[in-house]
């Protein structure tokens, strides 16, 4: 049985991607939660991952003796291991496009990621309004996302970025949730896409479990003193 090591569901956007991918597509796996205490070398989190992940980060996928770390590598491994699940879109051009936007997400959108950390159970519209007013780099990240999603939804005809659910939607599911948490402005077609993503059974299951965690970690919450 595949084992997926993940962080707190409320906070860990990288963990959310492969978990949603596997849950939504019915790939069986055992989940191993590794609670965030801190990311210091002596933390329980780092000690649990020592000897498992060379980066000391989650997610990590274990398939027998094989360890796969880093979200993109995990997604590619799953796509190869479960070809019948068509995790990437069908068609060479669509696949190349999907890989491009996942790689763009993997390496980019740093302003959005740092100013609007994942916090599924929170609603922070006032914080979002200040960030929107004061952070041009966040506005630029969101503008790029809107252009990307609007173009894909128009070209592919929806309901998801490449029609049916693919790795690309798993990749952007945490971004959808950030846009909701911080109530950042999005055009109607994108707002509808965000709601469709949030309603996917695999995403909805993650959101419900994230809300049930009720585990306040101050170092993950720059904008709140308590839940
Ligand atoms: N590029 C990595 C990033 C993983 C990552 O940053 N995970 C965070 C949790 S969301 C983590 O484990 N952080 C611990 C640390 O920074 O020491 C991936 O795609 O898996």
XYZ file of N, CA, C and O in Angstrom, residues 47-224:
712
model
N 12.407 15.281 13.027
C 12.891 13.969 13.472
C 12.104 12.839 12.822
O 12.670 11.810 12.447
N 10.803 13.053 12.655
C 9.975 12.015 12.015
C 10.401 11.805 10.561
O 10.394 10.679 10.049
N 10.780 12.903 9.911
C 11.121 12.789 8.478
C 12.580 12.403 8.242
O 12.951 12.034 7.122
N 13.391 12.473 9.320
C 14.819 12.134 9.167
C 14.945 10.692 8.688
O 14.266 9.801 9.186
N 15.790 10.458 7.721
C 15.965 9.109 7.193
C 14.903 8.724 6.177
O 14.980 7.682 5.540
N 13.903 9.575 6.036
C 12.825 9.290 5.082
C 12.923 10.243 3.892
O 12.951 9.820 2.744
N 12.973 11.540 4.211
C 13.028 12.533 3.139
C 14.334 13.321 3.229
O 14.624 13.906 4.265
N 15.092 13.357 2.159
C 16.362 14.100 2.193
C 16.151 15.602 2.364
O 17.072 16.308 2.774
N 14.960 16.098 2.056
C 14.720 17.539 2.210
C 14.102 17.870 3.559
O 14.025 19.038 3.932
N 13.643 16.859 4.285
C 12.977 17.115 5.567
C 11.658 17.848 5.399
O 11.221 18.579 6.284
N 11.018 17.659 4.236
C 9.749 18.353 3.960
C 8.676 17.343 3.590
O 8.974 16.223 3.179
N 7.439 17.760 3.734
C 6.316 16.953 3.242
C 5.747 17.659 2.007
O 5.894 18.875 1.871
N 5.115 16.911 1.107
C 4.772 15.503 1.172
C 5.913 14.573 0.774
O 6.829 14.964 0.048
N 5.779 13.319 1.264
C 6.663 12.238 0.836
C 5.773 11.047 0.521
O 4.861 10.734 1.294
N 6.055 10.401 -0.594
C 5.316 9.183 -0.961
C 6.265 8.005 -0.816
O 7.403 8.054 -1.308
N 5.787 6.967 -0.128
C 6.589 5.751 0.024
C 5.867 4.611 -0.681
O 4.689 4.347 -0.405
N 6.586 3.973 -1.591
C 6.042 2.798 -2.278
C 7.029 1.660 -2.031
O 8.022 1.516 -2.766
N 6.790 0.897 -0.974
C 7.758 -0.145 -0.600
C 9.075 0.498 -0.217
O 9.135 1.354 0.648
N 10.137 0.081 -0.918
C 11.477 0.610 -0.639
C 11.690 1.997 -1.243
O 12.640 2.697 -0.896
N 10.815 2.347 -2.154
C 11.022 3.571 -2.929
C 10.438 4.787 -2.204
O 9.283 4.770 -1.778
N 11.265 5.829 -2.101
C 10.826 7.088 -1.495
C 10.780 8.151 -2.590
O 11.756 8.323 -3.319
N 9.675 8.850 -2.686
C 9.568 9.938 -3.671
C 9.210 11.197 -2.909
O 8.217 11.229 -2.188
N 10.026 12.213 -3.034
C 9.749 13.464 -2.368
C 9.590 14.535 -3.434
O 10.004 14.348 -4.576
N 8.944 15.597 -3.051
C 8.647 16.723 -3.930
C 7.368 16.425 -4.741
O 7.248 15.402 -5.417
N 6.459 17.380 -4.647
C 5.110 17.187 -5.179
C 5.075 16.837 -6.663
O 4.307 15.966 -7.089
N 5.902 17.522 -7.430
C 5.855 17.287 -8.879
C 6.337 15.871 -9.216
O 5.757 15.186 -10.066
N 7.384 15.434 -8.501
C 7.895 14.072 -8.722
C 6.846 13.038 -8.308
O 6.682 12.005 -8.969
N 6.127 13.312 -7.224
C 5.082 12.389 -6.774
C 3.970 12.308 -7.827
O 3.500 11.219 -8.190
N 3.577 13.466 -8.343
C 2.515 13.483 -9.364
C 2.952 12.698 -10.603
O 2.177 11.899 -11.161
N 4.192 12.897 -11.023
C 4.692 12.174 -12.208
C 4.758 10.673 -11.937
O 4.415 9.858 -12.794
N 5.199 10.305 -10.728
C 5.279 8.880 -10.386
C 3.888 8.243 -10.434
O 3.697 7.164 -11.008
N 2.927 8.922 -9.855
C 1.559 8.378 -9.838
C 1.007 8.261 -11.262
O 0.313 7.292 -11.594
N 1.323 9.256 -12.096
C 0.844 9.208 -13.486
C 1.422 7.997 -14.215
O 0.744 7.347 -15.026
N 2.679 7.655 -13.910
C 3.291 6.478 -14.546
C 2.774 5.184 -13.945
O 2.566 4.194 -14.644
N 2.569 5.189 -12.624
C 2.162 3.958 -11.938
C 0.693 3.614 -12.208
O 0.308 2.450 -12.130
N -0.109 4.632 -12.483
C -1.560 4.411 -12.691
C -2.002 5.038 -14.018
O -2.796 5.976 -14.037
N -1.498 4.492 -15.151
C -1.825 5.108 -16.449
C -3.326 5.134 -16.726
O -3.824 6.036 -17.400
N -4.045 4.145 -16.170
C -5.483 4.070 -16.419
C -6.244 5.220 -15.775
O -7.404 5.483 -16.113
N -5.612 5.931 -14.856
C -6.278 7.059 -14.189
C -6.166 8.360 -14.993
O -6.745 9.377 -14.589
N -5.392 8.343 -16.069
C -5.161 9.537 -16.918
C -5.034 10.812 -16.060
O -5.838 11.736 -16.168
N -3.997 10.813 -15.232
C -3.815 11.940 -14.308
C -3.399 13.213 -15.040
O -3.730 14.312 -14.616
N -2.650 13.044 -16.120
C -2.385 14.180 -17.009
C -3.459 14.183 -18.097
O -4.038 13.130 -18.392
N -3.703 15.340 -18.743
C -4.700 15.373 -19.816
C -4.288 14.466 -20.983
O -3.108 14.158 -21.150
N -5.277 14.076 -21.775
C -4.969 13.278 -22.950
C -4.544 14.217 -24.071
O -5.075 15.319 -24.184
N -3.586 13.796 -24.876
C -3.094 14.634 -25.972
C -1.780 15.289 -25.570
O -1.661 15.855 -24.474
N -0.812 15.182 -26.496
C 0.543 15.663 -26.203
C 0.550 17.150 -25.872
O 1.189 17.597 -24.911
N -0.183 17.939 -26.657
C -0.149 19.392 -26.468
C -0.771 19.769 -25.116
O -0.225 20.595 -24.373
N -1.908 19.147 -24.804
C -2.568 19.459 -23.524
C -1.688 19.033 -22.361
O -1.577 19.736 -21.353
N -1.030 17.889 -22.511
C -0.136 17.420 -21.435
C 1.021 18.393 -21.237
O 1.384 18.724 -20.117
N 1.580 18.849 -22.344
C 2.705 19.793 -22.248
C 2.249 21.082 -21.572
O 2.961 21.663 -20.744
N 1.075 21.520 -21.930
C 0.517 22.741 -21.334
C 0.277 22.550 -19.828
O 0.608 23.420 -19.008
N -0.292 21.400 -19.482
C -0.566 21.123 -18.061
C 0.737 21.055 -17.273
O 0.839 21.580 -16.160
N 1.736 20.416 -17.864
C 3.034 20.348 -17.168
C 3.625 21.746 -17.021
O 4.253 22.067 -16.002
N 3.446 22.577 -18.030
C 3.984 23.947 -17.956
C 3.365 24.720 -16.806
O 4.072 25.384 -16.043
N 2.043 24.627 -16.656
C 1.424 25.441 -15.595
C 1.712 24.855 -14.210
O 1.825 25.600 -13.240
N 1.867 23.531 -14.134
C 2.231 22.952 -12.828
C 3.657 23.360 -12.452
O 3.924 23.698 -11.288
N 4.549 23.343 -13.434
C 5.931 23.774 -13.157
C 5.953 25.251 -12.779
O 6.693 25.665 -11.875
N 5.131 26.035 -13.447
C 5.040 27.474 -13.127
C 4.572 27.653 -11.676
O 5.109 28.469 -10.926
N 3.589 26.859 -11.289
C 3.100 26.913 -9.900
C 4.178 26.464 -8.936
O 4.395 27.060 -7.884
N 4.863 25.395 -9.316
C 5.867 24.806 -8.430
C 6.973 25.808 -8.101
O 7.454 25.861 -6.972
N 7.354 26.587 -9.092
C 8.510 27.470 -8.918
C 8.125 28.923 -8.698
O 8.981 29.750 -8.383
N 6.850 29.251 -8.849
C 6.494 30.672 -8.876
C 5.410 31.058 -7.900
O 5.188 30.397 -6.895
N 4.754 32.156 -8.210
C 3.682 32.713 -7.374
C 4.159 32.896 -5.931
O 3.428 32.648 -4.979
N 5.395 33.346 -5.820
C 6.016 33.429 -4.487
C 5.386 34.533 -3.638
O 5.292 34.390 -2.420
N 4.955 35.620 -4.261
C 4.343 36.700 -3.461
C 3.018 36.215 -2.882
O 2.747 36.395 -1.682
N 2.207 35.579 -3.701
C 0.921 35.065 -3.203
C 1.150 34.036 -2.106
O 0.483 34.041 -1.068
N 2.132 33.167 -2.326
C 2.384 32.111 -1.345
C 2.890 32.674 -0.027
O 2.509 32.212 1.040
N 3.772 33.694 -0.095
C 4.330 34.180 1.173
C 3.374 35.133 1.889
O 3.283 35.104 3.112
N 2.625 35.936 1.151
C 1.718 36.876 1.834
C 0.404 36.234 2.237
O -0.251 36.704 3.171
N 0.001 35.203 1.537
C -1.294 34.574 1.815
C -1.094 33.085 2.106
O -1.497 32.222 1.302
N -0.480 32.762 3.228
C -0.247 31.342 3.523
C -1.557 30.579 3.678
O -2.568 31.147 4.100
N -1.499 29.291 3.326
C -2.720 28.489 3.404
C -3.250 28.438 4.830
O -2.500 28.193 5.777
N -4.547 28.661 4.955
C -5.204 28.588 6.264
C -6.677 28.302 5.978
O -7.511 29.208 5.907
N -6.966 27.023 5.769
C -8.268 26.650 5.225
C -9.405 27.033 6.140
O -10.452 27.496 5.697
N -9.194 26.870 7.436
C -10.333 27.099 8.329
C -10.575 28.579 8.622
O -11.615 28.938 9.158
N -9.643 29.449 8.226
C -9.792 30.870 8.543
C -10.534 31.608 7.435
O -10.556 31.189 6.283
N -11.141 32.747 7.834
C -11.697 33.666 6.848
C -11.066 35.023 7.132
O -11.270 35.591 8.201
N -10.260 35.513 6.197
C -9.445 36.696 6.465
C -9.641 37.775 5.390
O -8.670 38.256 4.789
N -10.890 38.182 5.139
C -11.102 39.164 4.067
C -10.452 40.515 4.345
O -9.971 41.162 3.407
N -10.417 40.945 5.608
C -9.793 42.245 5.909
C -8.288 42.191 5.674
O -7.700 43.135 5.127
N -7.689 41.091 6.098
C -6.259 40.909 5.842
C -6.025 40.896 4.332
O -5.109 41.557 3.818
N -6.881 40.173 3.620
C -6.754 40.098 2.167
C -6.866 41.471 1.516
O -6.129 41.776 0.572
N -7.779 42.294 2.027
C -7.964 43.634 1.435
C -6.699 44.486 1.616
O -6.304 45.236 0.704
N -6.060 44.360 2.776
C -4.820 45.127 3.007
C -3.691 44.617 2.111
O -2.928 45.412 1.540
N -3.609 43.304 2.010
C -2.568 42.728 1.141
C -2.799 43.191 -0.293
O -1.867 43.587 -1.001
N -4.042 43.161 -0.709
C -4.386 43.561 -2.080
C -4.008 45.022 -2.325
O -3.477 45.381 -3.376
N -4.235 45.846 -1.324
C -3.933 47.275 -1.474
C -2.419 47.526 -1.510
O -1.941 48.344 -2.291
N -1.684 46.775 -0.664
C -0.278 47.133 -0.413
C 0.739 46.292 -1.166
O 1.929 46.617 -1.140
N 0.322 45.204 -1.783
C 1.309 44.273 -2.342
C 1.121 44.119 -3.852
O 0.402 43.221 -4.311
N 1.797 44.953 -4.631
C 1.646 44.838 -6.087
C 2.081 43.476 -6.619
O 1.519 42.988 -7.616
N 3.032 42.837 -5.956
C 3.491 41.522 -6.446
C 2.392 40.467 -6.279
O 2.279 39.538 -7.094
N 1.564 40.617 -5.237
C 0.434 39.695 -5.074
C -0.589 39.963 -6.177
O -1.119 39.024 -6.787
N -0.838 41.232 -6.439
C -1.791 41.558 -7.522
C -1.284 41.002 -8.861
O -2.063 40.486 -9.664
N 0.018 41.068 -9.070
C 0.586 40.539 -10.327
C 0.437 39.015 -10.377
O 0.097 38.453 -11.430
N 0.681 38.340 -9.266
C 0.511 36.873 -9.239
C -0.936 36.496 -9.554
O -1.199 35.568 -10.327
N -1.868 37.225 -8.939
C -3.288 36.893 -9.159
C -3.678 37.204 -10.610
O -4.411 36.430 -11.238
N -3.155 38.286 -11.151
C -3.457 38.618 -12.557
C -2.976 37.505 -13.485
O -3.673 37.106 -14.433
N -1.801 36.982 -13.212
C -1.270 35.886 -14.039
C -2.150 34.632 -13.913
O -2.459 33.962 -14.903
N -2.576 34.342 -12.681
C -3.461 33.183 -12.483
C -4.773 33.346 -13.239
O -5.269 32.407 -13.863
N -5.331 34.560 -13.147
C -6.619 34.792 -13.815
C -6.479 34.608 -15.317
O -7.334 33.998 -15.964
N -5.389 35.142 -15.873
C -5.178 35.005 -17.318
C -5.047 33.527 -17.689
O -5.638 33.047 -18.671
N -4.284 32.793 -16.893
C -4.054 31.355 -17.154
C -5.362 30.580 -17.095
O -5.712 29.823 -18.003
N -6.097 30.764 -16.025
C -7.317 29.972 -15.830
C -8.417 30.374 -16.811
O -9.111 29.516 -17.350
N -8.569 31.673 -17.022
C -9.646 32.104 -17.930
C -9.401 31.571 -19.337
O -10.322 31.119 -20.013
N -8.137 31.620 -19.760
C -7.807 31.129 -21.098
C -8.079 29.624 -21.203
O -8.715 29.149 -22.155
N -7.631 28.870 -20.201
C -7.821 27.416 -20.247
C -9.301 27.047 -20.169
O -9.779 26.176 -20.903
N -10.029 27.717 -19.284
C -11.454 27.379 -19.137
C -12.211 27.698 -20.427
O -13.098 26.944 -20.841
N -11.836 28.815 -21.075
C -12.501 29.181 -22.328
C -12.126 28.197 -23.434
O -12.988 27.724 -24.189
N -10.839 27.851 -23.516
C -10.379 26.958 -24.597
C -10.897 25.548 -24.430
O -11.313 24.893 -25.385
N -10.826 25.035 -23.199
C -11.162 23.624 -22.968
C -12.653 23.459 -22.708
O -13.155 22.339 -22.704
N -13.342 24.555 -22.403
C -14.781 24.483 -22.159
C -15.157 23.992 -20.770
O -16.325 23.723 -20.498
N -14.157 23.866 -19.866
C -14.419 23.461 -18.494
C -14.937 22.030 -18.429
O -14.845 21.307 -19.426
N -15.463 21.562 -17.302
C -15.630 22.364 -16.087
C -14.320 22.641 -15.357
O -14.248 23.584 -14.581
N -13.268 21.835 -15.628
C -11.987 22.042 -14.948
C -10.971 22.522 -15.973
O -11.318 22.773 -17.132
N -9.719 22.699 -15.551
C -8.772 23.399 -16.432
C -8.562 22.683 -17.761
O -8.396 23.325 -18.799
N -8.557 21.341 -17.718
C -8.395 20.579 -18.957
C -9.615 19.684 -19.188
O -9.502 18.557 -19.658
N -10.782 20.210 -18.857
C -12.009 19.415 -18.996
C -12.226 18.603 -17.732
O -12.703 19.129 -16.731
N -11.824 17.334 -17.790
C -11.937 16.488 -16.593
C -10.824 16.825 -15.596
O -9.842 17.475 -15.949
N -10.981 16.303 -14.389
C -9.978 16.519 -13.334
C -8.619 15.954 -13.741
O -8.530 14.811 -14.223
N -7.567 16.751 -13.559
C -6.194 16.289 -13.819
C -5.276 16.811 -12.711
O -5.704 17.548 -11.815
N -4.011 16.455 -12.821
C -2.991 16.937 -11.886
C -3.023 18.468 -11.806
O -2.797 19.049 -10.742
N -3.337 19.124 -12.909
C -3.337 20.600 -12.909
C -4.342 21.145 -11.895
O -4.044 22.102 -11.170
N -5.516 20.542 -11.809
C -6.509 21.020 -10.833
C -6.058 20.718 -9.399
O -6.283 21.527 -8.500
N -5.413 19.554 -9.215
C -4.876 19.250 -7.874
C -3.815 20.285 -7.515
O -3.733 20.742 -6.369
N -3.020 20.660 -8.499
C -1.954 21.628 -8.257
C -2.493 22.991 -7.847
O -1.897 23.686 -7.029
N -3.630 23.376 -8.439
C -4.146 24.720 -8.152
C -5.231 24.720 -7.079
O -5.688 25.799 -6.686
N -5.608 23.542 -6.568
C -6.645 23.504 -5.519
C -6.251 24.346 -4.297
O -7.077 25.128 -3.791
N -5.010 24.242 -3.803
C -4.652 25.091 -2.654
C -4.687 26.582 -2.991
O -4.987 27.415 -2.128
N -4.408 26.918 -4.238
C -4.449 28.332 -4.645
C -5.893 28.826 -4.621
O -6.182 29.945 -4.175
N -6.802 27.976 -5.095
C -8.231 28.323 -5.028
C -8.614 28.650 -3.589
O -9.331 29.627 -3.322
N -8.126 27.834 -2.662
C -8.509 28.043 -1.261
C -7.906 29.327 -0.696
O -8.532 30.013 0.099
N -6.694 29.663 -1.118
C -6.109 30.942 -0.659
C -6.939 32.116 -1.152
O -7.182 33.076 -0.427
N -7.352 32.047 -2.404
C -8.155 33.153 -2.953
C -9.437 33.311 -2.153
O -9.908 34.430 -1.930
N -9.986 32.188 -1.688
C -11.216 32.241 -0.874
C -10.919 32.762 0.537
O -11.617 33.654 1.029
N -9.895 32.225 1.170
C -9.574 32.622 2.560
C -9.375 34.130 2.658
O -9.860 34.778 3.585
N -8.623 34.679 1.685
C -8.275 36.103 1.734
C -9.235 36.951 0.893
O -9.032 38.150 0.759
N -10.257 36.321 0.344
C -11.301 37.001 -0.439
C -10.689 37.949 -1.479
O -11.109 39.107 -1.617
N -9.709 37.443 -2.211
C -9.086 38.271 -3.252
C -10.035 38.340 -4.452
O -10.774 37.389 -4.729
N -10.042 39.486 -5.150
C -11.030 39.658 -6.223
C -10.729 38.778 -7.442
O -9.592 38.750 -7.918
N -11.753 38.071 -7.904
C -11.600 37.221 -9.095
C -12.821 37.412 -9.995
O -13.918 37.668 -9.509
N -12.636 37.270 -11.300
C -13.776 37.400 -12.224
C -14.762 36.230 -12.064
O -14.382 35.165 -11.552
N -16.021 36.422 -12.506
C -17.048 35.400 -12.264
C -16.696 34.009 -12.776
O -16.956 33.016 -12.084
N -16.077 33.899 -13.954
C -15.774 32.565 -14.495
C -14.792 31.838 -13.580
O -14.880 30.616 -13.389
N -13.875 32.590 -13.004
C -12.892 31.976 -12.102
C -13.538 31.653 -10.758
O -13.267 30.598 -10.163
N -14.415 32.541 -10.285
C -15.129 32.247 -9.023
C -15.899 30.936 -9.171
O -15.919 30.105 -8.251
N -16.507 30.717 -10.327
C -17.246 29.464 -10.550
C -16.293 28.270 -10.557
O -16.607 27.210 -10.011
N -15.139 28.448 -11.193
C -14.135 27.364 -11.212
C -13.706 27.030 -9.779
O -13.625 25.848 -9.399
N -13.453 28.055 -8.986
C -13.023 27.832 -7.598
C -14.081 27.030 -6.843
O -13.764 26.089 -6.111
N -15.341 27.368 -7.048
C -16.407 26.625 -6.355
C -16.476 25.182 -6.845
O -16.719 24.260 -6.067
N -16.257 24.984 -8.137
C -16.275 23.605 -8.660
C -15.125 22.790 -8.065
O -15.289 21.615 -7.736
N -13.958 23.420 -7.937
C -12.813 22.712 -7.352
C -13.108 22.388 -5.888
O -12.887 21.258 -5.429
N -13.634 23.371 -5.142
C -13.910 23.142 -3.712
C -14.941 22.035 -3.518
O -14.938 21.359 -2.487
N -15.816 21.849 -4.511
C -16.881 20.837 -4.391
C -16.440 19.444 -4.852
O -17.178 18.469 -4.648
N -15.264 19.323 -5.461
C -14.803 17.978 -5.867
C -14.709 17.105 -4.620
O -14.193 17.564 -3.583
N -15.172 15.858 -4.681
C -15.159 15.039 -3.461
C -13.777 14.959 -2.796
O -13.675 15.025 -1.573
N -12.732 14.846 -3.593
C -11.385 14.744 -3.019
C -10.972 16.024 -2.312
O -10.306 15.993 -1.272
N -11.352 17.155 -2.866
C -11.020 18.445 -2.242
C -11.903 18.664 -1.016
O -11.419 19.045 0.062
N -13.208 18.395 -1.174
C -14.133 18.607 -0.046
C -13.720 17.769 1.158
O -13.827 18.223 2.312
N -13.232 16.554 0.911
C -12.797 15.692 2.024
C -11.605 16.320 2.745
O -11.541 16.344 3.979
N -10.655 16.854 1.987
C -9.486 17.513 2.593
C -9.943 18.732 3.408
O -9.503 18.932 4.551
N -10.841 19.524 2.837
C -11.291 20.756 3.521
C -11.980 20.412 4.837
O -11.735 21.050 5.865
N -12.835 19.380 4.809
C -13.559 18.996 6.034
C -12.567 18.550 7.106
O -12.683 18.931 8.281
N -11.576 17.783 6.693
C -10.603 17.283 7.678
C -9.686 18.418 8.153
O -9.264 18.443 9.318
N -9.401 19.366 7.283
C -8.584 20.531 7.690
C -9.335 21.343 8.741
O -8.764 21.781 9.749
N -10.637 21.537 8.521
C -11.430 22.340 9.471
C -11.571 21.616 10.810
O -11.668 22.254 11.853
N -11.572 20.296 10.752
C -11.739 19.515 11.985
C -10.445 19.466 12.812
O -10.481 19.112 13.986
N -9.329 19.825 12.228
C -8.047 19.698 12.946
C -7.992 20.575 14.189
O -7.529 20.140 15.241
N -8.389 21.838 14.025
C -8.425 22.781 15.150
C -7.081 22.823 15.879
O -7.028 22.753 17.095
N -6.014 22.917 15.116
C -4.659 22.857 15.674
C -3.962 24.174 15.364
O -3.421 24.333 14.276
N -4.025 25.117 16.272
C -3.432 26.436 16.013
C -1.915 26.365 16.125
O -1.374 26.000 17.158
N -1.238 26.715 15.058
C 0.229 26.732 15.040
C 0.656 28.172 14.756
O 0.581 28.642 13.618
N 1.091 28.868 15.784
C 1.347 30.314 15.666
C 2.337 30.626 14.537
O 2.176 31.612 13.816
N 3.343 29.764 14.343
C 4.366 30.089 13.337
C 3.830 29.985 11.908
O 4.450 30.459 10.967
N 2.652 29.380 11.754
C 2.012 29.297 10.426
C 0.994 30.418 10.226
O 0.362 30.496 9.182
N 0.774 31.231 11.268
C -0.347 32.176 11.228
C 0.121 33.610 11.460
O -0.023 34.133 12.573
N 0.680 34.259 10.458
C 1.179 35.622 10.657
C 0.089 36.627 10.975
O 0.373 37.694 11.508
N -1.176 36.292 10.695
C -2.232 37.309 10.820
C -3.205 37.042 11.953
O -4.193 37.739 12.075
N -2.938 35.976 12.756
C -3.872 35.714 13.860
C -3.095 35.345 15.124
O -2.020 34.708 15.048
